[in-house]
XYZ file of C-alpha atoms in Angstrom:
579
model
C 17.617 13.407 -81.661
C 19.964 13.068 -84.711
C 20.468 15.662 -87.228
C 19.524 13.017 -89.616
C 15.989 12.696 -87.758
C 15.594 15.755 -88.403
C 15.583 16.227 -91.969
C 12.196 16.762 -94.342
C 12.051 14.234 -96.591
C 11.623 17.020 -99.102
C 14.022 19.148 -98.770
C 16.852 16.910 -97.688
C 20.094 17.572 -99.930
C 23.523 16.276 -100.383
C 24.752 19.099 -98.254
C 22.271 17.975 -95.464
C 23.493 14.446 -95.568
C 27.109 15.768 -95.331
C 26.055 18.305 -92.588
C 24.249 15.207 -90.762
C 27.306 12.606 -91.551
C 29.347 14.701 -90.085
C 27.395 15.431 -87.255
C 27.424 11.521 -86.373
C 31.433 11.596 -86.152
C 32.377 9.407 -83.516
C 29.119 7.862 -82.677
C 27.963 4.433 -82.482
C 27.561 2.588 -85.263
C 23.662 1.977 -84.839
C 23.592 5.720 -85.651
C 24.313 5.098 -88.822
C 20.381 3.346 -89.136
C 18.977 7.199 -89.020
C 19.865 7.171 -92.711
C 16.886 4.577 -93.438
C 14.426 7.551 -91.884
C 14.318 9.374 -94.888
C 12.914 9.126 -98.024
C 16.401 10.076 -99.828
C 18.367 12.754 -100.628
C 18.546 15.166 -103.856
C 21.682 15.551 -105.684
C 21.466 18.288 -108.181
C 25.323 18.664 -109.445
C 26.699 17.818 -113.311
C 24.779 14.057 -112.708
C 21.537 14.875 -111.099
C 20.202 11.825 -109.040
C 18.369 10.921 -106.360
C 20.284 8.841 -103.480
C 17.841 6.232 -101.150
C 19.366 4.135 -98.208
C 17.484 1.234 -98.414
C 19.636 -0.693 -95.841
C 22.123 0.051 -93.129
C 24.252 -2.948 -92.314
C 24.012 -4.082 -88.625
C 27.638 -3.264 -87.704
C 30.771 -2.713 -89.775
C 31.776 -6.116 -90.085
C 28.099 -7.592 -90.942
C 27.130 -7.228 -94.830
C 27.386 -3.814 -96.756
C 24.788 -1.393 -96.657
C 22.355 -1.090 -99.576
C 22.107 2.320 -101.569
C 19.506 3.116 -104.653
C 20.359 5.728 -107.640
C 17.970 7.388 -109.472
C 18.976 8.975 -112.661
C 16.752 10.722 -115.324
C 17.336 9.292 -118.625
C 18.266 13.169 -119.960
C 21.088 12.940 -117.812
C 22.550 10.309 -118.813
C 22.595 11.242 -122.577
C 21.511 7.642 -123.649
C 20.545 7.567 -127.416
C 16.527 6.095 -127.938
C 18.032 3.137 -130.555
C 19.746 1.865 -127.570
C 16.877 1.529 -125.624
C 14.399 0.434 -127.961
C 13.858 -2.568 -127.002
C 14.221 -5.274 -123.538
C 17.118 -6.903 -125.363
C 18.919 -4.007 -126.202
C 18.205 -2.819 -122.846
C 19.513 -5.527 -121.351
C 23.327 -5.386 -123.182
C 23.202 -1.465 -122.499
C 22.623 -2.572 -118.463
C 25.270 -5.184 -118.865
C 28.029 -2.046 -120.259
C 26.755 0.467 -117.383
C 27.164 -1.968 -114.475
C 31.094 -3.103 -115.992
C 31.364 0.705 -115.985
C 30.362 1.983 -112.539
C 32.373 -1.313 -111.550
C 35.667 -0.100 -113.442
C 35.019 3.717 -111.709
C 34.552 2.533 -108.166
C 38.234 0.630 -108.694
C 39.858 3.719 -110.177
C 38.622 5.727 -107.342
C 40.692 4.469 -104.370
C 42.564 1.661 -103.012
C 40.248 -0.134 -101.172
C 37.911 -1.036 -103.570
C 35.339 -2.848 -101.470
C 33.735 0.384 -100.182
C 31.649 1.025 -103.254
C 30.160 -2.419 -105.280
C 28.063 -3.316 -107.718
C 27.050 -6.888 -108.746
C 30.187 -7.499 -111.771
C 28.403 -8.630 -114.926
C 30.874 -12.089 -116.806
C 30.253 -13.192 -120.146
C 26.625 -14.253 -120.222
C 24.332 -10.587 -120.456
C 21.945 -11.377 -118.008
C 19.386 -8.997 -116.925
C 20.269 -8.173 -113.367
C 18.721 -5.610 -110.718
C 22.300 -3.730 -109.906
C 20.789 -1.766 -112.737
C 17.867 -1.511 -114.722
C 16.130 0.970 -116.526
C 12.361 1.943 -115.422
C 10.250 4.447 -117.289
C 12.538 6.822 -117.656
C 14.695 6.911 -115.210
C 17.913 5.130 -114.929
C 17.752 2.667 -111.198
C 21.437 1.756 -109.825
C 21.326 -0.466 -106.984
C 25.122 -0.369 -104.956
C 26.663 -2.046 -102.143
C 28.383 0.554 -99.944
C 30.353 -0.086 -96.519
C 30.043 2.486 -94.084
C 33.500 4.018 -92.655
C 34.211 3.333 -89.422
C 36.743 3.099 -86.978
C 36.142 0.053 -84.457
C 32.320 0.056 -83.873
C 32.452 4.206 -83.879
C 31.233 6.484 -86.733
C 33.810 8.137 -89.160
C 31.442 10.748 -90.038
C 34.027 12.984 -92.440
C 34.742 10.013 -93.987
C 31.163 8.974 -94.564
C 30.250 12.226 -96.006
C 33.382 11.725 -98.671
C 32.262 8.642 -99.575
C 28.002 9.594 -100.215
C 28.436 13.464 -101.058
C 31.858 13.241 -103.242
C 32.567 9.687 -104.285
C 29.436 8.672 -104.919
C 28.635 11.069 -107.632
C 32.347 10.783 -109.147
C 31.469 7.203 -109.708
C 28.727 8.048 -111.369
C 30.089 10.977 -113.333
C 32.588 8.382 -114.904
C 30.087 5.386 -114.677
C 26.907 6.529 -116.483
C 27.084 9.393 -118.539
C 27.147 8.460 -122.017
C 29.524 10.830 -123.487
C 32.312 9.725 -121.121
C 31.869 5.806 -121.671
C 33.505 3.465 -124.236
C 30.443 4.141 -126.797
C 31.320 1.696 -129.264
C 31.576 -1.296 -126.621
C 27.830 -0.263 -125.330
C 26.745 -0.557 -129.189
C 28.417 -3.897 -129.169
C 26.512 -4.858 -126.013
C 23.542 -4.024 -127.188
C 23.725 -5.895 -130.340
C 24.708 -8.967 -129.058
C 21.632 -9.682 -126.973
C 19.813 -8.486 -129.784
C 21.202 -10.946 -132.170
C 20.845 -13.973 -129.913
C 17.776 -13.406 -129.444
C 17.132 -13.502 -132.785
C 18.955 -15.895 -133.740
C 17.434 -18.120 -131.013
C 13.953 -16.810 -131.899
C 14.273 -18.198 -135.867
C 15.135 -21.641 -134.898
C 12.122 -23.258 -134.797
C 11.202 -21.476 -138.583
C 14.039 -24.152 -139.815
C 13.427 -27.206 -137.325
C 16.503 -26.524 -135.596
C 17.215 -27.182 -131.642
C 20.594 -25.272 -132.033
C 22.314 -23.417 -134.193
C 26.428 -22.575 -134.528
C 28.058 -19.767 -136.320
C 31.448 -20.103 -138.589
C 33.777 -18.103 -137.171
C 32.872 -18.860 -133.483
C 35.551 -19.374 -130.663
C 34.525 -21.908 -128.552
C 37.468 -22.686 -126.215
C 37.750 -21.707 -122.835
C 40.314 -20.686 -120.698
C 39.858 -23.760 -118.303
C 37.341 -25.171 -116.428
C 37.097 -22.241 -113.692
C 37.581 -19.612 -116.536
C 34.476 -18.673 -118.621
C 36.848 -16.422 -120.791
C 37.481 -17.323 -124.530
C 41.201 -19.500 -125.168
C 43.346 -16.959 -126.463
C 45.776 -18.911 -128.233
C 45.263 -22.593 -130.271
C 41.506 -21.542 -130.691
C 39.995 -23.055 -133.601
C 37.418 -21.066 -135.268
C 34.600 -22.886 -136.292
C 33.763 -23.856 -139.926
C 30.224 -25.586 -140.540
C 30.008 -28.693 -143.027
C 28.489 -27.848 -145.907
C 25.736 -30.831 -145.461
C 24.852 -28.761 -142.269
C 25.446 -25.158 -143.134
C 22.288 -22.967 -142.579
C 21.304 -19.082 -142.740
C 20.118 -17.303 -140.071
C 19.552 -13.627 -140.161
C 20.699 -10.894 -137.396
C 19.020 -8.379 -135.743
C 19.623 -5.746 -138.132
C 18.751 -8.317 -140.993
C 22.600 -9.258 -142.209
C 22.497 -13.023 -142.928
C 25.141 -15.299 -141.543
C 25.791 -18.495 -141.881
C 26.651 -21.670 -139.173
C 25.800 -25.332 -138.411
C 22.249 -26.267 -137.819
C 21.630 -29.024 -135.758
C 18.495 -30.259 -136.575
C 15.345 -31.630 -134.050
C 15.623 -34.937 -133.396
C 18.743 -37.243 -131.907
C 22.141 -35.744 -132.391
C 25.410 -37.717 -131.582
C 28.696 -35.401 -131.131
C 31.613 -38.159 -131.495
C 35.117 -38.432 -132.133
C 38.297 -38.677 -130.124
C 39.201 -37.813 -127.023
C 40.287 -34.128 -126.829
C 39.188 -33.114 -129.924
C 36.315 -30.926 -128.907
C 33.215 -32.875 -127.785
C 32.184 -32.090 -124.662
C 33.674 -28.083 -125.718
C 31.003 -28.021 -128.651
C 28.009 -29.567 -126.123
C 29.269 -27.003 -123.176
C 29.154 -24.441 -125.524
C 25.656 -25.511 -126.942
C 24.694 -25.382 -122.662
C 25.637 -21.664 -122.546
C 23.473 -20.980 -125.528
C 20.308 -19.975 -123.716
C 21.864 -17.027 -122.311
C 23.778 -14.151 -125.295
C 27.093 -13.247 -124.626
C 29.536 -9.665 -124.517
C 31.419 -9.263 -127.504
C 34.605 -10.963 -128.111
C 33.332 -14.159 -125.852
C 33.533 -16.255 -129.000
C 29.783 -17.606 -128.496
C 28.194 -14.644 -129.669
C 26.332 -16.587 -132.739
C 26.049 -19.883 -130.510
C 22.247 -20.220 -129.802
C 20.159 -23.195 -128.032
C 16.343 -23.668 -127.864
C 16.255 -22.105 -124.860
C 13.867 -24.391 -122.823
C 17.550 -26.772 -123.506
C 18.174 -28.402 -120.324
C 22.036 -30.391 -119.338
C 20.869 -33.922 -117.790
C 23.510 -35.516 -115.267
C 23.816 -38.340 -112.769
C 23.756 -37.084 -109.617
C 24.368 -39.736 -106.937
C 22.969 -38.946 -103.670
C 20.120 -36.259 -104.119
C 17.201 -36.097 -102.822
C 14.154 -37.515 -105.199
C 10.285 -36.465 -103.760
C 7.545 -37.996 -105.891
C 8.820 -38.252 -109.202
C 6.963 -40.986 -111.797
C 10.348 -42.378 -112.329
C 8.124 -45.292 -114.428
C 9.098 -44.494 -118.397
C 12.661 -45.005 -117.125
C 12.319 -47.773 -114.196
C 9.944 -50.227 -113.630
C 8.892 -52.215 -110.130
C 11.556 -52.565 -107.995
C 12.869 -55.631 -105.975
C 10.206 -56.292 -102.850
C 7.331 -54.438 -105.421
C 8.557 -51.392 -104.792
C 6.951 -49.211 -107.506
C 8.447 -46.058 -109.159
C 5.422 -43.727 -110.634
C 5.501 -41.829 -106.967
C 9.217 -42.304 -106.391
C 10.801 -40.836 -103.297
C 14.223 -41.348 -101.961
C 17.265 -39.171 -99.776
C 20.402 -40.926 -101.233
C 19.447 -41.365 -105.404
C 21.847 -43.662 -107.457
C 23.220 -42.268 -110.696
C 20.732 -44.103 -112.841
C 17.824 -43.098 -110.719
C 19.094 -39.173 -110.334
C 19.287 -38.879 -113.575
C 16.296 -40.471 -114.800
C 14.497 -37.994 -112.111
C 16.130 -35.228 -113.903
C 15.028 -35.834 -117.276
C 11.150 -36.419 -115.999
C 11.365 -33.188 -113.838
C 12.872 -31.658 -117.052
C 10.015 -32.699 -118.965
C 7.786 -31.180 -116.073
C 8.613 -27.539 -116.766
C 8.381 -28.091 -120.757
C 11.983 -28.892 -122.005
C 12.119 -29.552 -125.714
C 15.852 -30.293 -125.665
C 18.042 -32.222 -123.573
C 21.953 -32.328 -123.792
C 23.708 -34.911 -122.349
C 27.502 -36.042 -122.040
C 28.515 -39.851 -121.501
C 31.707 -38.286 -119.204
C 28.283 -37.060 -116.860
C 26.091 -39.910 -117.138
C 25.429 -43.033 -115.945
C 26.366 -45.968 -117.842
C 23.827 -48.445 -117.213
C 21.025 -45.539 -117.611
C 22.370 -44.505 -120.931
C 23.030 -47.667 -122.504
C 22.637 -51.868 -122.313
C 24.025 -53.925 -125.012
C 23.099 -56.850 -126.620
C 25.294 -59.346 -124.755
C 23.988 -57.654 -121.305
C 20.724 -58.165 -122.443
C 20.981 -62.003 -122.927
C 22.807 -62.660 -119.497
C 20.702 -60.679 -117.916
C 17.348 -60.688 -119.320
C 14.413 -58.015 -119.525
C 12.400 -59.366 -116.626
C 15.565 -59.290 -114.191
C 16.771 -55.253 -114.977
C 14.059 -52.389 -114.063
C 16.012 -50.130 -116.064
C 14.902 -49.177 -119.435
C 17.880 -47.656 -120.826
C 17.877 -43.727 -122.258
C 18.384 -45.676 -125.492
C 15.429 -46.938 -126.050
C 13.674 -44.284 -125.027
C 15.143 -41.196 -126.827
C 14.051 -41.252 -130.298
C 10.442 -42.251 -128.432
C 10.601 -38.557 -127.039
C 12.075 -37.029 -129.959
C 8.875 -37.954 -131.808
C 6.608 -36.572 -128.921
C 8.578 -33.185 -129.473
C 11.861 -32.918 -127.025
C 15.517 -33.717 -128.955
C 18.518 -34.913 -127.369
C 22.113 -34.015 -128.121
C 24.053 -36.554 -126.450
C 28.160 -36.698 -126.472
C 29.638 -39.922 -126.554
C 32.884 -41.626 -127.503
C 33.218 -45.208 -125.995
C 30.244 -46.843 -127.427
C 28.495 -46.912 -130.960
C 25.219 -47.976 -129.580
C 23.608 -44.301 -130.123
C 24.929 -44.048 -133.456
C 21.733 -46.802 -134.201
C 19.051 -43.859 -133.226
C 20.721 -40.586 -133.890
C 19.119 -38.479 -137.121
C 22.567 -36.969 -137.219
C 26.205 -37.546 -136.249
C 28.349 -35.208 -135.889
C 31.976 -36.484 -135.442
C 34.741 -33.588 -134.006
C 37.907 -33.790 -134.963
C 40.638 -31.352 -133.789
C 37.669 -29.009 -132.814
C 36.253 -29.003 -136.330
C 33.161 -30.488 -137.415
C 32.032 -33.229 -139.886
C 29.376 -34.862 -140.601
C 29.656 -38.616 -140.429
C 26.054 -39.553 -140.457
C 25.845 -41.577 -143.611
C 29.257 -43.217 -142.625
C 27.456 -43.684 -139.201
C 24.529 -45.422 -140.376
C 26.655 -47.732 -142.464
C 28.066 -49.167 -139.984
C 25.430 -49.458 -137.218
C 21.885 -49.121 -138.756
C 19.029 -47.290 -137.446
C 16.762 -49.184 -135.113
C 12.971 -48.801 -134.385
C 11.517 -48.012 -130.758
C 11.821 -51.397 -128.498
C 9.655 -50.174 -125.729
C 5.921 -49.432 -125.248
C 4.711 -45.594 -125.069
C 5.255 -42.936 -123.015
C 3.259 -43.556 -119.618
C 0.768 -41.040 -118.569
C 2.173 -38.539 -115.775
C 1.033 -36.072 -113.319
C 2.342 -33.026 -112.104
C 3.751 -32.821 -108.235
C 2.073 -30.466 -105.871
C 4.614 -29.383 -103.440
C 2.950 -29.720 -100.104
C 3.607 -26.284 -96.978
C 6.153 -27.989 -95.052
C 8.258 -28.415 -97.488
C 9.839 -25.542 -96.894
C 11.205 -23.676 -93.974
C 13.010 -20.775 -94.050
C 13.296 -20.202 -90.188
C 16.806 -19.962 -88.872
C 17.205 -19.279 -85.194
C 15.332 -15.982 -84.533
C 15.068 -15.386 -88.187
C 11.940 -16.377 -89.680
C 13.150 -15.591 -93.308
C 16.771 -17.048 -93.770
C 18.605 -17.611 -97.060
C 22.202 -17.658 -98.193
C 24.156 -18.427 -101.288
C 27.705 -19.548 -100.435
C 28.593 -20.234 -103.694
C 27.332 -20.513 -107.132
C 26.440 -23.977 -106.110
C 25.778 -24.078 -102.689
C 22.073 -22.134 -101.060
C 20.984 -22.566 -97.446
C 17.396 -21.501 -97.316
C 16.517 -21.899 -93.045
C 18.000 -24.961 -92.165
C 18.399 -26.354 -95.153
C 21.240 -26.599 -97.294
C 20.905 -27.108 -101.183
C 23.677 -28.429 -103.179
C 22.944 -27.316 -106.878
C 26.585 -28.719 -108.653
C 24.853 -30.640 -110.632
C 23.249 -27.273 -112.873
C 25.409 -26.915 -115.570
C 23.562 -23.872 -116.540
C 23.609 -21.796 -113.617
C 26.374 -19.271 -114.487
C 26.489 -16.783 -111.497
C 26.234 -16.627 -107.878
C 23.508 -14.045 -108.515
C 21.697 -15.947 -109.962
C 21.674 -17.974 -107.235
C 20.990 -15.533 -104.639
C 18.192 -14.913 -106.771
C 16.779 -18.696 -106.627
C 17.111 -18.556 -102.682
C 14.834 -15.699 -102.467
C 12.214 -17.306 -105.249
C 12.137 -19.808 -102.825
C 10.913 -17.400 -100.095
C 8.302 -16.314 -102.496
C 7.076 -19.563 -102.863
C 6.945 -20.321 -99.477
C 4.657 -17.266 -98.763
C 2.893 -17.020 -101.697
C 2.705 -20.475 -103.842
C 2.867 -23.178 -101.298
C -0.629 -24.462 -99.776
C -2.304 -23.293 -103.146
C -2.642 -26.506 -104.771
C -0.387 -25.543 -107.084
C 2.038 -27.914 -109.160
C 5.703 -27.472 -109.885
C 5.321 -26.246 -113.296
C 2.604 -23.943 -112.352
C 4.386 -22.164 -109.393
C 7.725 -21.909 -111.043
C 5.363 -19.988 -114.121
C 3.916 -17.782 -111.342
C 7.324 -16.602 -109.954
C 8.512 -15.586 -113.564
C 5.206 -13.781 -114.127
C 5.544 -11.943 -110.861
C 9.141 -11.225 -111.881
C 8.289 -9.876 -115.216
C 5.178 -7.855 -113.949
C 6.413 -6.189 -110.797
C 10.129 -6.216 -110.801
C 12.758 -7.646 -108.759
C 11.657 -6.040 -105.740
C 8.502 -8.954 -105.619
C 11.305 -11.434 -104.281
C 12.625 -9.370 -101.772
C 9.767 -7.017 -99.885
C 11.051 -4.201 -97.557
C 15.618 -5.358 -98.059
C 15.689 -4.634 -102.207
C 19.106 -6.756 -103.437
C 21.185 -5.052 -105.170
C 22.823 -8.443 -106.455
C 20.286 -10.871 -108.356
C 20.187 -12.000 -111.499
C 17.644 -13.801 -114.404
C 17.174 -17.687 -113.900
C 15.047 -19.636 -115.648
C 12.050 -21.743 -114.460
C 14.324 -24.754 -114.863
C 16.695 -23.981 -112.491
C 13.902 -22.715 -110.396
C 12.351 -26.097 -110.698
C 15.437 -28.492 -109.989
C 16.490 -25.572 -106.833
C 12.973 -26.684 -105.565
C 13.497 -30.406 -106.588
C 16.991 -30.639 -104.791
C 15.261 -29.431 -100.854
C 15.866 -32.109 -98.416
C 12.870 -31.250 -96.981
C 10.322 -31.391 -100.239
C 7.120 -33.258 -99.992
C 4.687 -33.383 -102.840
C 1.226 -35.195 -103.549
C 0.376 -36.169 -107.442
C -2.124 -33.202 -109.032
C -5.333 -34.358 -110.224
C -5.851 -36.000 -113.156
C -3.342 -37.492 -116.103
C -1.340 -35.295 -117.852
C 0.046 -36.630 -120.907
């Protein structure tokens, strides 16, 4: 029997789980699983906490172990303004977890024996740490020492009895952090949010602040351009006030419900203004650049996506019968074309309640997005299924969802946008009077919006068995989930920021499967239901008896096209027309 066996869950201390650690020395490394007997260990030095071993990894090679903190909020010395609210909380979580990260690199060398899920530049709420009641939860990766496949018990206790609390010493405790940067945190996700939450007062879709950065690095950096950054400056026909958290007023470009066309040359900030515009459902850490760049945030980013998998979609307000009489109101294929992909992903936007859809020609297909008039008359109306996104955008503007749509090689959607706004060396003017000069506004061509139904995902449509695992997922990448057998290429989500958040989706789709699916519940309603379970019971609802120490917020839209994008989906039209 081991020493750890041995301890009362009580009473255990964190000079019984040196005494025991030590007492494992040289062991196998399946010893190290007596740690998940206990109920946790007391730590009563200058940071007080309480230490749980939720998970022992398999062997020292497989994935780390999985350790959970528990701090009292009086030990931390956290001022009450800073918590006063779930936005605020979430920017003070964002500075602890970039703290406890910075500690366990000063610590040592080898830096992978300690982790914690690194927050970027969107302030996500994440479960690496949140607060609860008050208490203070830390969730931390930690790889037990070893030497081969034998226990390095001294080297163990080091790393739970001495480094552990070190990191935490330098990690949490307010008086020893960067205070000012945590303030900063804090109010950033509270001004987004209300920025964000005032949109709608002035029948806005999006909003830009002067003075906003919105550059990147590259493509594969998130971080603000350093140098050549233009700050922005709004046009006076489209400067707006919004107010801040703490009531200070700035000012910015509104754009305004409706159609909005982002033109102008190539390389003088388009797509940069609409990426940026993407990003603005989530806030961002001070100094990003984006801070006062806010989205509706049910704002979706529509692209072709040739070759995905399609499962029931009413593809019929975009493409009529096919060749043969194949019809398109049930729509199912394996291998989609551009055109059809991203007509699926505008209806299955729709689905979950989008209000705003942004859209770049460089992303899109051309003969979804556009015909013109010389196509039309060679090949007449009766001969193309398609019904081009032209004619149908301003149809759903007026039913309540916008569009911002980037384009530069055709003028056609300068004949329905409400507003133009043309870039030009990253700064923005408004050329919509110019605009409608030159190409008039046209009416609606087509008839109205068919009646849909939601999609009721049928129970083997998922299956998360992998060999003898009856509960398999994996995120690869930020962009690549195998859930079972199944592998799930999400590339085409321009709003899914961090692999955590994937991580996340692959075990929402475990919930599903053993909650959600058989219930006669539609996509819509089941993503809805995961969120609520989320928000009611905590980040442990997704994962049962392993807790993850590395997820992070998604939306139900990613949720939705993650679901959408299985191979394996089969769905059956809910009852009854829904408008």
């Amino acid at each position: 029997i081991f020493a750890l066996t041995n301890l009362h869950p009580t009473v255990a201390s964190c000079k019984d789980l040196a005494v025991a650690l030590r007492q494992l020395d040289g062991r196998g490394f399946k010893a190290y699983r007596d740690l998940e007997l206990t109920e946790g260990f007391g730590f009563a030095g200058s940071v007080p906490f309480h230490l749980s071993i939720d998970y022992v990894q398999a062997d020292p090679f497989a994935p780390p172990s999985r350790l959970t903190l528990s701090i009292p909020r009086t030990a931390t010395g956290v001022p009450d303004h800073l918590l006063q609210d779930t936005h605020r909380r979430r920017g003070l979580c964002h500075g602890l977890a970039l703290a406890i990260a910075h500690a366990t690199g000063q610590k040592t060398q080898d830096r992978s024996d300690l982790q914690i899920d690194r927050p970027r530049q969107q302030i996500l709420d994440r479960s690496c740490v949140q607060w609860v009641g008050d208490e203070l939860i830390i969730r931390l990766s930690a790889r037990l020492p070893a030497a081969g496949r034998r226990i390095q018990g001294h080297q163990a206790a080091r790393l739970l009895c001495e480094r552990l609390p070190a990191v935490l010493q330098a990690g949490v405790i307010y008086e020893h952090l960067d205070v000012q940067h945590l303030q900063q945190l804090a109010t950033c996700a509270a001004d987004g949010d209300a920025l964000r939450g005032q949109l709608a007062d002035h029948d806005l879709v999006a909003f830009v602040a002067d003075g906003s950065r919105l550059p990147r690095r590259s493509g594969i950096d998130d971080r603000p351009l350093q140098s050549h950054a233009i700050s922005w400056q709004s046009p006076p026909s489209l400067r707006v006030e919004l107010e801040q958290a703490d009531g200070t007023r700035i000012t910015g470009t509104g754009i305004r419900r409706g159609v909005t066309a982002i033109v102008g040359g190539g390389f003088h900030g388009k797509s940069t203004l609409l990426d940026a515009l993407r990003m603005g459902v989530y806030e961002h850490v001070p100094g990003d650049g984006r801070e006062g760049v806010v989205c509706d945030e049910t704002a979706v980013s529509i692209r072709a996506e040739d070759g995905r998998r399609i499962s029931g979609v009413d593809l019929s307000p975009f493409i009529g019968p096919l060749p043969q009489g194949r019809r398109t109101d049930h729509f199912t294929s394996d291998d989609a074309s551009g055109s059809t992909s991203q007509a699926a992903a505008i209806v299955e936007a729709l689905e979950i309640g989008s209000r705003l859809l942004l859209i770049d020609e460089d992303t899109a297909a051309t003969n979804f997005m556009i015909r013109d008039q010389r196509m039309r008359q060679l090949i007449g109306d009766q001969q193309e299924p398609i019904t081009p996104f032209i004619d149908r955008v301003g149809q759903l503007a007026a039913t309540g969802t916008s569009t911002i749509v980037v384009t530069g090689g055709s003028s056609d959607y300068l004949s329905v946008a409400d507003t133009v706004i043309a870039m030009e060396e990253y700064r923005p003017v408004d050329v919509t009077e110019r605009a409608h000069e030159l190409v008039p506004l046209t009416g609606n061509t087509v008839g109205a919006w068919p009646a849909t139904r939601g999609r009721i995902p049928l129970p083997q449509s998922l299956n998360p068995r992998r060999g003898r695992r009856e509960r398999s997922v994996r995120a690869r990448t930020r962009h690549e989930l195998e859930v079972g057998g199944t592998f799930l290429d999400l590339s085409a989500l321009g709003q899914l920021v961090d692999e955590s958040q994937t991580r996340a989706l692959g075990q929402a789709l475990l919930h599903i499967h053993h909650h959600y699916l058989g219930e006669h519940l539609d996509v819509a309603q089941i993503c809805a239901a995961v969120l609520d379970d989320i928000r009611s019971e905590g980040w442990s609802v997704l994962t049962q008896d392993r807790f993850q120490p590395d997820l992070a917020q998604f939306r139900a839209f990613e949720l939705s096209a993650t679901l959408n994008r299985l191979r394996t989906l089969q769905v059956e039209p809910a009852p009854g027309a829904v408008a």
